[in-house]
PDB file of C-alpha atoms in Angstrom:
ATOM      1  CA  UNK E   1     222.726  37.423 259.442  1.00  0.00           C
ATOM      2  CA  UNK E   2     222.072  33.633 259.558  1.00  0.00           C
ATOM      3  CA  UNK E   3     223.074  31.413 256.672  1.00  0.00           C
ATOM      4  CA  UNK E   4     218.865  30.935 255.291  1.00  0.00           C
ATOM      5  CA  UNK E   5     218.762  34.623 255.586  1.00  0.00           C
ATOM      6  CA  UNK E   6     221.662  35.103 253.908  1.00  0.00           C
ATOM      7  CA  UNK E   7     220.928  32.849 250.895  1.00  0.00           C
ATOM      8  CA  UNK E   8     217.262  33.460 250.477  1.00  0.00           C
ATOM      9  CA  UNK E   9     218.043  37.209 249.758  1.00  0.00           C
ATOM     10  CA  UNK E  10     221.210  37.526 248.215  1.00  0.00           C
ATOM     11  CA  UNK E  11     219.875  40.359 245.397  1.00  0.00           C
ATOM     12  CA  UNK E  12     219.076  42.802 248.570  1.00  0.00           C
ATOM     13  CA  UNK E  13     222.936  42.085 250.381  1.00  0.00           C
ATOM     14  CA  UNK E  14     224.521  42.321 246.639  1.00  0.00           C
ATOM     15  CA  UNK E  15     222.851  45.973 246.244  1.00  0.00           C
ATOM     16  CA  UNK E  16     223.509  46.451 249.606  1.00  0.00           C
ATOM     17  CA  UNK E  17     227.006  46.218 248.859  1.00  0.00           C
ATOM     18  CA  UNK E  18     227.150  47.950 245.814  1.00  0.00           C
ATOM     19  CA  UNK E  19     225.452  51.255 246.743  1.00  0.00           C
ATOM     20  CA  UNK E  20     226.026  51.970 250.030  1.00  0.00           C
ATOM     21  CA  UNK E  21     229.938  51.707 251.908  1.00  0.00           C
ATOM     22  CA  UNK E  22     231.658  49.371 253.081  1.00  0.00           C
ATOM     23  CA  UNK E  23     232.631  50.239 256.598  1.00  0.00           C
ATOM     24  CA  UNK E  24     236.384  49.188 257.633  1.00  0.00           C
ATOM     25  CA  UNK E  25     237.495  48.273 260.935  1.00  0.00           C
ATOM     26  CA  UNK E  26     239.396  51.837 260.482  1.00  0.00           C
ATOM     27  CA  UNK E  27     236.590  53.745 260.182  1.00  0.00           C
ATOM     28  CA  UNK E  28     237.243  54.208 256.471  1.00  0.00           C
ATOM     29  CA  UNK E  29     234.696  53.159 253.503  1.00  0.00           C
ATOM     30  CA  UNK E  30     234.744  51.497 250.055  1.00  0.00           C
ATOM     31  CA  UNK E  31     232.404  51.517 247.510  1.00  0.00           C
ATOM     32  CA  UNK E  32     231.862  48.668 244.894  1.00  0.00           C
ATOM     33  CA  UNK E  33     232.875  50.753 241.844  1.00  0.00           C
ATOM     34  CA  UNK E  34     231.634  48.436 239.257  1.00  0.00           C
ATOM     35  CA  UNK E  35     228.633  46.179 240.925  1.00  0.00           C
ATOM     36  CA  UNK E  36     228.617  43.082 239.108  1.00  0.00           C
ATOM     37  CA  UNK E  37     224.738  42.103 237.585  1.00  0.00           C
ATOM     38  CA  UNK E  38     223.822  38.544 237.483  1.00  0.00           C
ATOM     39  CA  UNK E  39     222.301  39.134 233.654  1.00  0.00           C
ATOM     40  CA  UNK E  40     225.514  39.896 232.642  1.00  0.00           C
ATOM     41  CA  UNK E  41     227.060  36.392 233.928  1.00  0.00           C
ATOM     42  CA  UNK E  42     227.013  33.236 232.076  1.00  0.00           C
ATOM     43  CA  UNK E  43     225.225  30.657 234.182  1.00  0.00           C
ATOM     44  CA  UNK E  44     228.612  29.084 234.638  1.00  0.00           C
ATOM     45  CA  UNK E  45     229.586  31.751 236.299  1.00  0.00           C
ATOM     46  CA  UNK E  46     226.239  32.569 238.531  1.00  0.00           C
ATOM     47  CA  UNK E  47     226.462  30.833 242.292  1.00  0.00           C
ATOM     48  CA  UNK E  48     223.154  29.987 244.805  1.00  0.00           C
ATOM     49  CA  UNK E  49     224.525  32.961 247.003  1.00  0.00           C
ATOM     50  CA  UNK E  50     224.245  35.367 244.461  1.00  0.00           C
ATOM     51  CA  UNK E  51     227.262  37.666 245.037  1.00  0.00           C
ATOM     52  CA  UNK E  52     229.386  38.734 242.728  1.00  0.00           C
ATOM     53  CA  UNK E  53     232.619  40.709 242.441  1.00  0.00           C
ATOM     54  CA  UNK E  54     235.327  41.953 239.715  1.00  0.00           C
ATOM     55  CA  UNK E  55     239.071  41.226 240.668  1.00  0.00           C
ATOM     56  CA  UNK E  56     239.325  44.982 240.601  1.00  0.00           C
ATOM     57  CA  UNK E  57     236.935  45.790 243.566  1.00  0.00           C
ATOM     58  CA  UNK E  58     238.021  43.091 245.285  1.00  0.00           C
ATOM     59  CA  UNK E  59     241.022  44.456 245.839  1.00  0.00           C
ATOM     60  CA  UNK E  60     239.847  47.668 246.786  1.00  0.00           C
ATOM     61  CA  UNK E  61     237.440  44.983 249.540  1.00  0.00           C
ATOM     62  CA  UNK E  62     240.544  43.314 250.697  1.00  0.00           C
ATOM     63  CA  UNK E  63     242.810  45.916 251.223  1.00  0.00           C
ATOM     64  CA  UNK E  64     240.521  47.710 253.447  1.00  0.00           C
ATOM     65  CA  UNK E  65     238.239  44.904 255.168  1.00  0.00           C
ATOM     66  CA  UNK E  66     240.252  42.290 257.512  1.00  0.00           C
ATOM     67  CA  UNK E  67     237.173  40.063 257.798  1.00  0.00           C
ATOM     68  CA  UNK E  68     237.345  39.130 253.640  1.00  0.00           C
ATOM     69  CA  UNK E  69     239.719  36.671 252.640  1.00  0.00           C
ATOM     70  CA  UNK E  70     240.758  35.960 248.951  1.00  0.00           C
ATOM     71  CA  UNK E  71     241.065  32.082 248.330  1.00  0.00           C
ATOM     72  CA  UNK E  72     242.404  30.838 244.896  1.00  0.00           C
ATOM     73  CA  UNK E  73     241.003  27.696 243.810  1.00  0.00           C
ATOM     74  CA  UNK E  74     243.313  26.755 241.046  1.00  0.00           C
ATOM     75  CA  UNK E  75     245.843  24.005 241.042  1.00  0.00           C
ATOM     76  CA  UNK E  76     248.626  24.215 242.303  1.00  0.00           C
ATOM     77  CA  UNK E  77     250.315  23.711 238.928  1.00  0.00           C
ATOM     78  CA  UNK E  78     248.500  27.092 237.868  1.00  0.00           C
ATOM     79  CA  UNK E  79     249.644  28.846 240.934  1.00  0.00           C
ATOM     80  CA  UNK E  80     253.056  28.310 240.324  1.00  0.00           C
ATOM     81  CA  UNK E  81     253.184  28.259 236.375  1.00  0.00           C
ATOM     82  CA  UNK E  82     251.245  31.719 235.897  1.00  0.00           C
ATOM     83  CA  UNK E  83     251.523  33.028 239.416  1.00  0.00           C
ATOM     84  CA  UNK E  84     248.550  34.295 242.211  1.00  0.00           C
ATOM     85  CA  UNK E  85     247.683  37.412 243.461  1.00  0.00           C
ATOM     86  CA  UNK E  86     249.670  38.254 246.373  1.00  0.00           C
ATOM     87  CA  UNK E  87     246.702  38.909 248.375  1.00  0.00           C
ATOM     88  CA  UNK E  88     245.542  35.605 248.284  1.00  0.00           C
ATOM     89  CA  UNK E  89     245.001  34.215 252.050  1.00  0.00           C
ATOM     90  CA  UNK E  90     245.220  30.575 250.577  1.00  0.00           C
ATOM     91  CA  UNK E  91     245.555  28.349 247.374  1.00  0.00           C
ATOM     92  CA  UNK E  92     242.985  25.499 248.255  1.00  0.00           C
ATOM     93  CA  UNK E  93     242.374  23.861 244.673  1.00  0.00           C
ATOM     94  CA  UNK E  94     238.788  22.683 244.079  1.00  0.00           C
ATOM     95  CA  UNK E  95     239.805  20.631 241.428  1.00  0.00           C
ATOM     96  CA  UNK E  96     243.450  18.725 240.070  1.00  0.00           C
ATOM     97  CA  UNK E  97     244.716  17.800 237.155  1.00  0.00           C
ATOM     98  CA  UNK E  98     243.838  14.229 236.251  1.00  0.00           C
ATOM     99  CA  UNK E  99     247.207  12.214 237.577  1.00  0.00           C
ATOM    100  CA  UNK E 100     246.270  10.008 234.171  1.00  0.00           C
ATOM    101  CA  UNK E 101     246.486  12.933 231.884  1.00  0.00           C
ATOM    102  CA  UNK E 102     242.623  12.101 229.898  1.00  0.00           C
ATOM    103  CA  UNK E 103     242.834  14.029 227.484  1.00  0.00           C
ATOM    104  CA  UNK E 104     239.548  16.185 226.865  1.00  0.00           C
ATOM    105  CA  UNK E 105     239.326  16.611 222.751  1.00  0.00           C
ATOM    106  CA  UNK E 106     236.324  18.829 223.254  1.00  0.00           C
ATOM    107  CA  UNK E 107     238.419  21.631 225.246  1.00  0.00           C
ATOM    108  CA  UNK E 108     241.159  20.559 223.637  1.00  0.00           C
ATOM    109  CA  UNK E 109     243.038  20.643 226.927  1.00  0.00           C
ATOM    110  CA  UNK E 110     244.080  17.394 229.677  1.00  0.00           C
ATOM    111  CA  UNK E 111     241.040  16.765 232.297  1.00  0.00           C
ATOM    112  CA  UNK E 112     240.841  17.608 235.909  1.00  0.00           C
ATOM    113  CA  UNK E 113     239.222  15.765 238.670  1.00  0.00           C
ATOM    114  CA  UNK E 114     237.739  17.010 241.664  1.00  0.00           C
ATOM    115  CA  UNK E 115     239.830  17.915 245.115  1.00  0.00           C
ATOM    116  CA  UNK E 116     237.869  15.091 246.843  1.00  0.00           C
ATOM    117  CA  UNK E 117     239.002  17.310 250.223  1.00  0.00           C
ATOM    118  CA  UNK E 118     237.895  20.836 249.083  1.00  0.00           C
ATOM    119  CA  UNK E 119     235.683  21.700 251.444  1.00  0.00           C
ATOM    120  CA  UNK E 120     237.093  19.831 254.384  1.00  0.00           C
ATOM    121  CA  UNK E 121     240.113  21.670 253.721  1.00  0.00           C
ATOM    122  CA  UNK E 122     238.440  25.042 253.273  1.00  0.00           C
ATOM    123  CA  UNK E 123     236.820  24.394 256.843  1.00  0.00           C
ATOM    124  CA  UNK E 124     240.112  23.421 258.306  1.00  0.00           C
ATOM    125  CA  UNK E 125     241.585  26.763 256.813  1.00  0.00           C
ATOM    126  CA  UNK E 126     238.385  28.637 258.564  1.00  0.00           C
ATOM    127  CA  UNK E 127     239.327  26.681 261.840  1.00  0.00           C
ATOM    128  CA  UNK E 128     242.740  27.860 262.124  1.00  0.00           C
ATOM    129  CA  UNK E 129     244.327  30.865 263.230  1.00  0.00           C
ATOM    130  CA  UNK E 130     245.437  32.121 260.063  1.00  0.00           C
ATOM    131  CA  UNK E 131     241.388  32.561 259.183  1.00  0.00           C
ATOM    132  CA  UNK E 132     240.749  34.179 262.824  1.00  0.00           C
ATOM    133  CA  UNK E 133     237.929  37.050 262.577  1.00  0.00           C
ATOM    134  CA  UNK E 134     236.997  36.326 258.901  1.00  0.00           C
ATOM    135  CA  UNK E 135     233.539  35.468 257.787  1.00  0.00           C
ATOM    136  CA  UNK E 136     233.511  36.474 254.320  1.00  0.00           C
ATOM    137  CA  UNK E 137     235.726  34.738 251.206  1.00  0.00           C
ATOM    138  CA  UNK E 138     236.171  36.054 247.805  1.00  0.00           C
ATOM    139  CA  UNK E 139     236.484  32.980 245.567  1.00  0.00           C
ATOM    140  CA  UNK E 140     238.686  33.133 242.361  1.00  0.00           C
ATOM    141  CA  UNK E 141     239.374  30.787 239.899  1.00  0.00           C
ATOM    142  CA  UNK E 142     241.120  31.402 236.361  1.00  0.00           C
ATOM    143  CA  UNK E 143     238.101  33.159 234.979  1.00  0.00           C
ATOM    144  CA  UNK E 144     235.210  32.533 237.090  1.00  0.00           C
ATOM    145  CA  UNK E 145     233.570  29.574 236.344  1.00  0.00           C
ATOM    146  CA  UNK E 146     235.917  27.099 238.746  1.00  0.00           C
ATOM    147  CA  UNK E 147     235.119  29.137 241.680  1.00  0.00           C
ATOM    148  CA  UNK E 148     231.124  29.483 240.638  1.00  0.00           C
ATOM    149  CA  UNK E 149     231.589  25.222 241.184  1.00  0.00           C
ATOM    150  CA  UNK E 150     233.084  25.615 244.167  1.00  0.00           C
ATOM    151  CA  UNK E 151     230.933  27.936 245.431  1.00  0.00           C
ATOM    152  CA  UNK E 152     228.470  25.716 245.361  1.00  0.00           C
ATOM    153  CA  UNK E 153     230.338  23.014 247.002  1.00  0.00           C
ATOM    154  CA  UNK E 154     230.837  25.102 249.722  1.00  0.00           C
ATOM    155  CA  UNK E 155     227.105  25.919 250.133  1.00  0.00           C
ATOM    156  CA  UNK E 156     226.412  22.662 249.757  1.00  0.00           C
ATOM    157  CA  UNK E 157     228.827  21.465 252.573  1.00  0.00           C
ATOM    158  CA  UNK E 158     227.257  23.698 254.968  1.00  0.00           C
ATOM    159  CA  UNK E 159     229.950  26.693 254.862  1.00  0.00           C
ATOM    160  CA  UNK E 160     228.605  29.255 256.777  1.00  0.00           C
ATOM    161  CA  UNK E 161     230.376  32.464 255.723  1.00  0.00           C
ATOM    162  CA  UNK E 162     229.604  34.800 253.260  1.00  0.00           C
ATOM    163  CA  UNK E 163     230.883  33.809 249.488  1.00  0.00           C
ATOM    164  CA  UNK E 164     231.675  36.051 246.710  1.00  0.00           C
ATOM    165  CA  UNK E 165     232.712  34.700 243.405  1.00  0.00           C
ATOM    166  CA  UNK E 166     235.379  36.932 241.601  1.00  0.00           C
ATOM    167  CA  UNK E 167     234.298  36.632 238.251  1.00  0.00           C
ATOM    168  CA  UNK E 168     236.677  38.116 236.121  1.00  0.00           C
ATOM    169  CA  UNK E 169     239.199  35.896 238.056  1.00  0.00           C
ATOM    170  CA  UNK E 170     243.364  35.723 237.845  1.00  0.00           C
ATOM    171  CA  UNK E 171     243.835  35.306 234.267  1.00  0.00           C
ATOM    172  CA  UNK E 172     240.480  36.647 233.200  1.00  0.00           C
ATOM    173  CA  UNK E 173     238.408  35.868 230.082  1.00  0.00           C
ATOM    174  CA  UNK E 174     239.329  35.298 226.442  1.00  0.00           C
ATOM    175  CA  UNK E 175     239.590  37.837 223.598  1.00  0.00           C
ATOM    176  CA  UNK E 176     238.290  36.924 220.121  1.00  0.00           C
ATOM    177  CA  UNK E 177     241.822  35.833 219.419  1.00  0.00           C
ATOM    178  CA  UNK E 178     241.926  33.433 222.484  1.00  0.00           C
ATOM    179  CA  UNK E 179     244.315  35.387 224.588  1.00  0.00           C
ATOM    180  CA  UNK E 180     243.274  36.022 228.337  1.00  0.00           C
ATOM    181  CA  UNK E 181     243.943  39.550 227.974  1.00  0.00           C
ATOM    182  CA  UNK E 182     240.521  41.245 228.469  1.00  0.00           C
ATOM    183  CA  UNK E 183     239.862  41.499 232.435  1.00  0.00           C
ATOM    184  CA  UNK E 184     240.974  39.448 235.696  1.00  0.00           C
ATOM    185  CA  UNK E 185     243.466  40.128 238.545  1.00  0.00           C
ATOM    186  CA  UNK E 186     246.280  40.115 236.547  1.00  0.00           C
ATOM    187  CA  UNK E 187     245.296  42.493 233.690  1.00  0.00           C
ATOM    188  CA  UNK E 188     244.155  44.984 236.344  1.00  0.00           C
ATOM    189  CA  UNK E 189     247.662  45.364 236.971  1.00  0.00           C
ATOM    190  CA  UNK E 190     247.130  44.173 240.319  1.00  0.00           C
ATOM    191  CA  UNK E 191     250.015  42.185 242.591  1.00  0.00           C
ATOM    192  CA  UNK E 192     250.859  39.415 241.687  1.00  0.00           C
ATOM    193  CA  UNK E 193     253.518  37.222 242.331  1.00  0.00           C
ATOM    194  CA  UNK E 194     254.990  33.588 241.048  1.00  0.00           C
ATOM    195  CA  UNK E 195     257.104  32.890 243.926  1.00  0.00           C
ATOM    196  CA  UNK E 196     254.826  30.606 246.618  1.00  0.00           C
ATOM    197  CA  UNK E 197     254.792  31.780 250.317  1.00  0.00           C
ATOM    198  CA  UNK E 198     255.184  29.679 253.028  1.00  0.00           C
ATOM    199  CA  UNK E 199     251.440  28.809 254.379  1.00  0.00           C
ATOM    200  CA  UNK E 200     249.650  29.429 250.876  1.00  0.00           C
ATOM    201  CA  UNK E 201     248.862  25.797 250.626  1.00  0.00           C
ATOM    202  CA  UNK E 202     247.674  24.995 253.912  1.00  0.00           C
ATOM    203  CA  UNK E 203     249.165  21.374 255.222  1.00  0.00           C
ATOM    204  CA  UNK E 204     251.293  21.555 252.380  1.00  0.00           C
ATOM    205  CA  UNK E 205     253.510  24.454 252.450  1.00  0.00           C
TER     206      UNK E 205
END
C-alpha cells in the first residue's frame, strides 16, 4: 500500500486491523483485543494516519510481528529516571528538556524544546540494519500526546512506513488524584526495565 493510500483511508486499515488477524511471519495470528476509537481520543492524542493502539495490544503486535517496531519518544532523562519497556527497538526523543530550565507556570512543570533532529534520526534508525524488514512503528510517548506530535512530524517529513500511536503510552494517564496509575505500558504489568541497553539511543549508546 502506497503512502496516499495509506493516509487517505486510515478508518478502513484501523478496522482492518482490529477485526480481522494479524498474520505472523510464523503462521500464527493476533487479534487487536481492545481496538482503539478515534471518539474516544482527545485531539491531542488523534494523528493524520489515524491508527491507534493501547500499550497492551501492542505488545501482543510486537511479540508476534517482526516487521513492527516500538520507538519511545521520551527524553532520555525519562528513559532512565522511570525506565522503558524492554521491547522498545529505540529511544529517539522528539522533544528535550529545555537546557535553560523555562519554567512553564501553566503545567507547572520545566519546558521542553523540540529534537531539532527527530526525524532525521528516525530515518537514519530506518536506514540501518538494526530496522532491516520493518515498515511499521508503534509510537509511545508518556501518555500519548508526545508521540500524536511526533507522529505528525514524521508524516510531515515524508516517513513512509506505517505509524501507530500507543495511546495509553509508558506511564499512562492521570487518575483524579494525579497519579499515572490508570493505563499505559507500565501498569499493564508489561516489561519494563530502567537499566539502558547498548544501541537504545542510536549514535549515542
Amino acid at each position: 500500500m502506497n503512502r496516499i493510500t495509506r493516509f487517505a483511508a486510515p478508518a478502513l486499515v484501523a478496522l482492518a486491523l482490529a477485526l480481522a488477524p494479524l498474520a505472523s511471519a510464523g503462521g500464527g495470528a493476533l487479534t487487536l483485543q481492545e481496538p482503539v476509537a478515534v471518539d474516544t481520543l482527545s485531539k491531542s492524542k488523534q494523528t493524520a494516519p489515524g491508527l491507534y493502539m493501547i500499550a497492551a495490544d501492542a505488545a501482543r503486535v510486537l511479540a508476534d510481528h517482526p516487521n513492527v517496531a516500538l520507538i519511545d519518544v521520551r527524553t532520555p532523562s525519562e528513559v532512565t529516571l522511570i525506565g522503558y519497556a524492554t521491547a522498545a527497538a529505540a529511544n529517539i526523543p522528539s522533544k528535550l528538556m529545555d537546557p535553560a530550565l523555562t519554567f512553564d507556570a501553566k503545567k507547572g512543570s520545566y519546558k521542553m524544546v523540540d529534537n531539532p533532529a527527530f526525524v532525521d534520526e528516525v530515518k537514519a534508525w530506518l536506514a540501518s540494519d538494526a530496522a532491516a524488514g520493518v515498515d511499521t512503528l508503534l509510537v509511545m510517548c508518556r501518555s500519548g500526546s508526545r508521540s500524536a506530535e511526533a507522529i505528525g512530524k514524521l508524516v510531515d517529513g515524508g516517513i513512509d512506513v506505517t505509524l501507530y500511536n500507543v495511546v495509553d503510552g509508558f506511564e499512562g494517564d492521570t487518575n483524579e488524584a494525579g497519579a499515572r496509575a490508570v493505563n499505559g505500558w507500565r501498569n499493564a504489568g508489561l516489561p519494563w526495565t530502567y537499566k539502558i541497553r547498548q544501541g537504545l539511543r542510536p549514535g549515542y549508546n
